CSV table of C-alpha atoms in Angstrom, one decimal:
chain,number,residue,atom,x,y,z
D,88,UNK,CA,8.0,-28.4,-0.5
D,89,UNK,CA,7.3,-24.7,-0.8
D,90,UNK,CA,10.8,-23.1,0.0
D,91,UNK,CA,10.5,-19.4,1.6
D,92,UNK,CA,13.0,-16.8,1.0
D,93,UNK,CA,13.6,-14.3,4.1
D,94,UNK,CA,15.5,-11.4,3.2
D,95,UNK,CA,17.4,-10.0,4.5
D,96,UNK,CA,19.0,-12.1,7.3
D,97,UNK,CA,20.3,-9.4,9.6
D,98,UNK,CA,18.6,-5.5,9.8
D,99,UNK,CA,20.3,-3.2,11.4
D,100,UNK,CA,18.1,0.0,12.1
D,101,UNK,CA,17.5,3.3,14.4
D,102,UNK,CA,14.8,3.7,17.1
D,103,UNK,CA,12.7,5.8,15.0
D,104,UNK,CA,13.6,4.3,11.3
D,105,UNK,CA,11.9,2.3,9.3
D,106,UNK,CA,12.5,-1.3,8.6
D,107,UNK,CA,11.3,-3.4,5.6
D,108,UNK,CA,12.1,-7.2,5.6
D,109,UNK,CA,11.1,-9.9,2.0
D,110,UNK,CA,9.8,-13.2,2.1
D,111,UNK,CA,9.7,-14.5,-1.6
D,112,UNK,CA,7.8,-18.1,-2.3
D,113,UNK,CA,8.7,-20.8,-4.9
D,114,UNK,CA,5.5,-21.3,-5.8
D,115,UNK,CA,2.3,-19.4,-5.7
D,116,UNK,CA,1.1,-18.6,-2.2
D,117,UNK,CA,-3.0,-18.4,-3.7
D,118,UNK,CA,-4.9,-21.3,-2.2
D,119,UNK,CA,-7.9,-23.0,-4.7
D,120,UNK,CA,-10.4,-21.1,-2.4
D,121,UNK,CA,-9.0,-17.4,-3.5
D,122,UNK,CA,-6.7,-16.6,-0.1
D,123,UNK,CA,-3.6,-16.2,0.0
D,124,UNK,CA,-2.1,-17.9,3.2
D,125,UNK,CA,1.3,-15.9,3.9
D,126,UNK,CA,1.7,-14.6,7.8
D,127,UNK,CA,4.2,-12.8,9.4
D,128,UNK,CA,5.9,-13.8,13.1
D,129,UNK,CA,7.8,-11.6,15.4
D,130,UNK,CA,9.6,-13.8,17.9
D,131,UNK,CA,11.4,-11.6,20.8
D,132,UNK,CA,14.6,-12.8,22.7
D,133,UNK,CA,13.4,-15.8,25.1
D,134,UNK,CA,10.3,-16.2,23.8
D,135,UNK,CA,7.9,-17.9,21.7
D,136,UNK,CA,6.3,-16.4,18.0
D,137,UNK,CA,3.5,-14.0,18.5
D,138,UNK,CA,1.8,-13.5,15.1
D,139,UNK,CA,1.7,-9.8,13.6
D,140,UNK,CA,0.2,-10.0,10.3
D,141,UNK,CA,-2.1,-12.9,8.9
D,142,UNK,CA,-3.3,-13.6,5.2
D,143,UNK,CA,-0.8,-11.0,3.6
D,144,UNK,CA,-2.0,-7.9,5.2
D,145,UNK,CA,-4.7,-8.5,8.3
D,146,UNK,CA,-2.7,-7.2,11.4
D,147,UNK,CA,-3.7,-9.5,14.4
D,148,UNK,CA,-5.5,-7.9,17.1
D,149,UNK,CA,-3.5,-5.6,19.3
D,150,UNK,CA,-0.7,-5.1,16.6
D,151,UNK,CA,0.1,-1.4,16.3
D,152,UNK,CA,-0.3,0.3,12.5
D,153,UNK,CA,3.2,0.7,12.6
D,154,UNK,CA,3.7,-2.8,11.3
D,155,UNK,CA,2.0,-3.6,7.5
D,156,UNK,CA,2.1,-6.1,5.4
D,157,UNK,CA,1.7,-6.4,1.4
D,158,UNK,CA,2.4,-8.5,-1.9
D,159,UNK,CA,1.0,-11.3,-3.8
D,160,UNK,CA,1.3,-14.1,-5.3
D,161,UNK,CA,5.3,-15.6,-4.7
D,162,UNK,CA,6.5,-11.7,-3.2
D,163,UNK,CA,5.4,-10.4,0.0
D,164,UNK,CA,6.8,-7.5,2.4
D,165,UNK,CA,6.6,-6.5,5.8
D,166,UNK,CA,6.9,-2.9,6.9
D,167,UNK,CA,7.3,-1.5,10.4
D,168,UNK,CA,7.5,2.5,10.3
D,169,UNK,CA,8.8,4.0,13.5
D,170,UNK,CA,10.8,1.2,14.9
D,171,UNK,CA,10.4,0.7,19.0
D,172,UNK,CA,12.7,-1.2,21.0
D,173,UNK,CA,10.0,-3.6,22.0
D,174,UNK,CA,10.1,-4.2,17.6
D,175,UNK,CA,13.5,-5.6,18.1
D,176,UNK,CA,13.6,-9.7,17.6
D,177,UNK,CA,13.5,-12.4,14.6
D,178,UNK,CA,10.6,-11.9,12.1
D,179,UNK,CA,9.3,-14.8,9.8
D,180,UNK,CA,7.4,-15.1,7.5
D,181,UNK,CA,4.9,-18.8,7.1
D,182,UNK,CA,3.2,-20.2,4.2
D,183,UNK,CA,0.1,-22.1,5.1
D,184,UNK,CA,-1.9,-22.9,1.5
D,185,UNK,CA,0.7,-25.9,0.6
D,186,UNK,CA,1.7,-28.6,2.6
D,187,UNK,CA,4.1,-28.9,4.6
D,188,UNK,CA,3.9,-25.5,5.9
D,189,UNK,CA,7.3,-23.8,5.6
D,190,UNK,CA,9.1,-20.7,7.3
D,191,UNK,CA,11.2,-18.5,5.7
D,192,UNK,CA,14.9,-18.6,7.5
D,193,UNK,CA,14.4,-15.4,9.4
D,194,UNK,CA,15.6,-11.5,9.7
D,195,UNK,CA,17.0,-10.7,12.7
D,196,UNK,CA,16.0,-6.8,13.6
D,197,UNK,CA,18.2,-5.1,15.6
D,198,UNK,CA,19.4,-1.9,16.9
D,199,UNK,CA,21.9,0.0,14.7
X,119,UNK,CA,-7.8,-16.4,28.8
X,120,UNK,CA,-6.2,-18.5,26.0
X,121,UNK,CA,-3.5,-20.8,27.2
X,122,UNK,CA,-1.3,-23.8,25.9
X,123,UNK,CA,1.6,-25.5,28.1
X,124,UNK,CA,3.7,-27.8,26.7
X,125,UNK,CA,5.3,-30.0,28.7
X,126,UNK,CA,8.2,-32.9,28.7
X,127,UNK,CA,10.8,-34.4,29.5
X,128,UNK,CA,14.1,-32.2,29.4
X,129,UNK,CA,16.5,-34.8,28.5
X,130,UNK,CA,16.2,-38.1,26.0
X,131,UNK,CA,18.9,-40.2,25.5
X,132,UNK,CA,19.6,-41.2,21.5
X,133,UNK,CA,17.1,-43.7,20.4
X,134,UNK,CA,14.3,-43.3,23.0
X,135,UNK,CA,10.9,-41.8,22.5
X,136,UNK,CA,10.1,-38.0,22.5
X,137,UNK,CA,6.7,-37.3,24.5
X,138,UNK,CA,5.1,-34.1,24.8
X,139,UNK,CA,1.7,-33.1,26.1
X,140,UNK,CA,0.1,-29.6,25.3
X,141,UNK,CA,-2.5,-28.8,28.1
X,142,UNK,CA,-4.8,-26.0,26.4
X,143,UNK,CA,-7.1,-23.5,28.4
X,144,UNK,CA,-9.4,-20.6,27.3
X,145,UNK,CA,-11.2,-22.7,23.8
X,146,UNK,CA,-12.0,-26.1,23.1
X,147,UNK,CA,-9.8,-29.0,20.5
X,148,UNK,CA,-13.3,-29.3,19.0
X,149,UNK,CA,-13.0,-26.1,17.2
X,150,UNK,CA,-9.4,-25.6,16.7
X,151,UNK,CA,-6.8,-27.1,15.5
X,152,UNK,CA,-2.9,-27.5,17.3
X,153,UNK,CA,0.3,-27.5,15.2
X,154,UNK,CA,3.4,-28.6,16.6
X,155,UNK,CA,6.5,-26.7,15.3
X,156,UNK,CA,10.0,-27.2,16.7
X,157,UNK,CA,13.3,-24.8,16.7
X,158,UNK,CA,16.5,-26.1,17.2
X,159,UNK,CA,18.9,-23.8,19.5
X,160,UNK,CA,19.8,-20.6,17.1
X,161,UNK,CA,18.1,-21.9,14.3
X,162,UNK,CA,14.6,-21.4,12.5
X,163,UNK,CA,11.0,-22.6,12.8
X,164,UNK,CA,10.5,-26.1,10.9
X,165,UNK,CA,6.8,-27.4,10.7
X,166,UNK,CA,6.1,-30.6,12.4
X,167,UNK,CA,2.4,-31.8,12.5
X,168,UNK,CA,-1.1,-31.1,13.1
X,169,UNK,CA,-4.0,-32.6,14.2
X,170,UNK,CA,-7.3,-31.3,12.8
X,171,UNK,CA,-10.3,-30.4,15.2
X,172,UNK,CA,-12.4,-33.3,14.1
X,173,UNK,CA,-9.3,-35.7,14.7
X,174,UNK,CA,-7.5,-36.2,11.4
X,175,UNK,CA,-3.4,-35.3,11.7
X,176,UNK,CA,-0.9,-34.5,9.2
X,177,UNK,CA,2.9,-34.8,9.3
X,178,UNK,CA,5.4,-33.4,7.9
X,179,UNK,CA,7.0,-35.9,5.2
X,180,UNK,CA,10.1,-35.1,6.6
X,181,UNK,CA,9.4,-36.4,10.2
X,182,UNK,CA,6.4,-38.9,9.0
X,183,UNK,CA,7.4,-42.1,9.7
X,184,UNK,CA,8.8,-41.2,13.4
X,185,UNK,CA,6.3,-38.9,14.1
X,186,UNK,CA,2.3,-39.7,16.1
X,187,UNK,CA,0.1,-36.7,17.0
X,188,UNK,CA,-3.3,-37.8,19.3
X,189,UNK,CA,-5.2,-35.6,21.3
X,190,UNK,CA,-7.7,-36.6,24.6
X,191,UNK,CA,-10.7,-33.3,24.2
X,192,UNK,CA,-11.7,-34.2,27.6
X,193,UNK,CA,-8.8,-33.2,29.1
X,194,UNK,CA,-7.9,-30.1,26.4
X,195,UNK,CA,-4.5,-32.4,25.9
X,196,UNK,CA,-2.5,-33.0,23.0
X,197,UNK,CA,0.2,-35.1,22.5
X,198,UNK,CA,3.4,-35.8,20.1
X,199,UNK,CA,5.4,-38.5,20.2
X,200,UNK,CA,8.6,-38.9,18.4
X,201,UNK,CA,10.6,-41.7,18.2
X,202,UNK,CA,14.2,-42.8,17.1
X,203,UNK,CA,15.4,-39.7,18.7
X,204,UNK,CA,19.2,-38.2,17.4
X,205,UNK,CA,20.9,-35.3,19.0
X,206,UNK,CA,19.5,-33.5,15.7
X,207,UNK,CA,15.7,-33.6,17.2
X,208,UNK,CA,17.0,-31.3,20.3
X,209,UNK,CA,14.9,-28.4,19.8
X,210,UNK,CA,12.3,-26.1,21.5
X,211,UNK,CA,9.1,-27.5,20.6
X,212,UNK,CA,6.1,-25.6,20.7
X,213,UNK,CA,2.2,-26.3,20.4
X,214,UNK,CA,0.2,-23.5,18.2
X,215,UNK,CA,-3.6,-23.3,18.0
X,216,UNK,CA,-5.2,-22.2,14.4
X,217,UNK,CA,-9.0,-21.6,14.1
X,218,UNK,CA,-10.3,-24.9,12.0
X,219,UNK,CA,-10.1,-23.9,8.5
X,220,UNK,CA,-8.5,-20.7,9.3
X,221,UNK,CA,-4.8,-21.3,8.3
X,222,UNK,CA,-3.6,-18.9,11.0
X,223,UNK,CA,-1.7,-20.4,13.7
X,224,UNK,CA,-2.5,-17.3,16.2
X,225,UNK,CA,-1.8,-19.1,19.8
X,226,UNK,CA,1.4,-20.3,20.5
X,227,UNK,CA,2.7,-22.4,24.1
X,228,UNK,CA,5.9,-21.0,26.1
X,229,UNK,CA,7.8,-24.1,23.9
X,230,UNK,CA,9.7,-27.1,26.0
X,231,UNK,CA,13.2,-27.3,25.3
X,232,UNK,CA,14.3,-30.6,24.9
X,233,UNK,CA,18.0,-32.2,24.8
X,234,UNK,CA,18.8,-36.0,23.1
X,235,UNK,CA,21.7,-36.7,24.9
X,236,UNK,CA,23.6,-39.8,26.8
């Protein structure tokens, strides 16, 4: 199994701040047809995963520009530039070009 | 509007059968696929199955040999059944929708939270 690295596990940060959370792969994220399957998950207190950012980069309808995504291959990143309370929550990251799909393990984003 | 409901028993005792229904609204199971993923209480996301849009499923290894994914399209209804149940399957479980051939789960239910207890 693909095993995805989340780091790090907690985030403390300032309304206003920046945040920038890791997910590292053990294996190459590229599928055989060229994309690169590696999404990103913001799951608020209470509730259930809402994607943010799909294939890397793509933010999902209605996701503000404050959140971006980059990388390739096995290392990917998500930024979120002017942190808002309603940012606050667990982030994950997902693989879907191998199978099973995998999670990483989390960051927790909270308020410094 | 795009909707999935899972819904299930609360409680299982040890041993007994898991079954969940996801009731989808808002697009059809003959163009998208549903993934089932399940978190146990303060822990992470773990990958449990999916059944394709033409019918086909795929488990995870893990959970393969306890694990049955069937849908009815008539009804917009899929279902997971787990069996063998341990206090280590108490989990939310949640169904996801991806676009077939997409790779982007992009819908997710409200999650039932189930307990394997006596």
């Amino acid at each position: 199994d693909v095993v995805m690295t989340q780091t790090p596990v907690s985030l403390p940060v300032s309304l206003g701040g920046q945040a920038s959370i890791s997910c590292r792969s053990s294996q190459s994220l590229v599928h055989s047809n060229g994309n690169t399957y590696l999404h990103w998950y913001l799951q608020k207190p209470g509730q259930s995963p809402q994607l943010l950012i799909y294939r890397v980069s793509n933010r999902f309808s209605g996701v503000p520009d404050r959140f971006s995504g980059s990388g390739s291959g096995t290392d990917f990143t998500l930024k979120i530039s002017r942190v808002e309370p309603e940012d606050l929550g667990d982030y994950y990251c997902l693989q879907s070009t191998h199978f099973p799909r995998t999670f990483g393990g989390g960051t927790k984003l909270e308020l410094k | 509007q795009v909707q999935l409901k899972e819904s299930g028993p609360g409680l299982v005792q040890p041993s007994q059968t898991l079954s969940l229904t996801c009731t989808v609204a808002g697009f059809s199971l003959t163009s998208y696929n549903v993934h089932w993923v399940r978190q146990p209480p303060g822990k992470g996301l773990e990958w449990m199955g999916v059944i394709w849009n033409t019918g086909g499923t795929r488990y995870n290894s893990a959970l393969k040999s306890r694990l049955s994914i069937s849908k009815d399209t008539s009804k917009s209804q899929v279902f997971l059944k787990m069996n063998s149940l341990q206090t280590e399957d108490t989990a939310t479980y949640y169904c996801a929708r991806e676009r077939a051939i997409s790779h982007v789960m992009d819908a997710w239910g409200q999650g039932a939270s189930v307990t394997v207890s006596s």
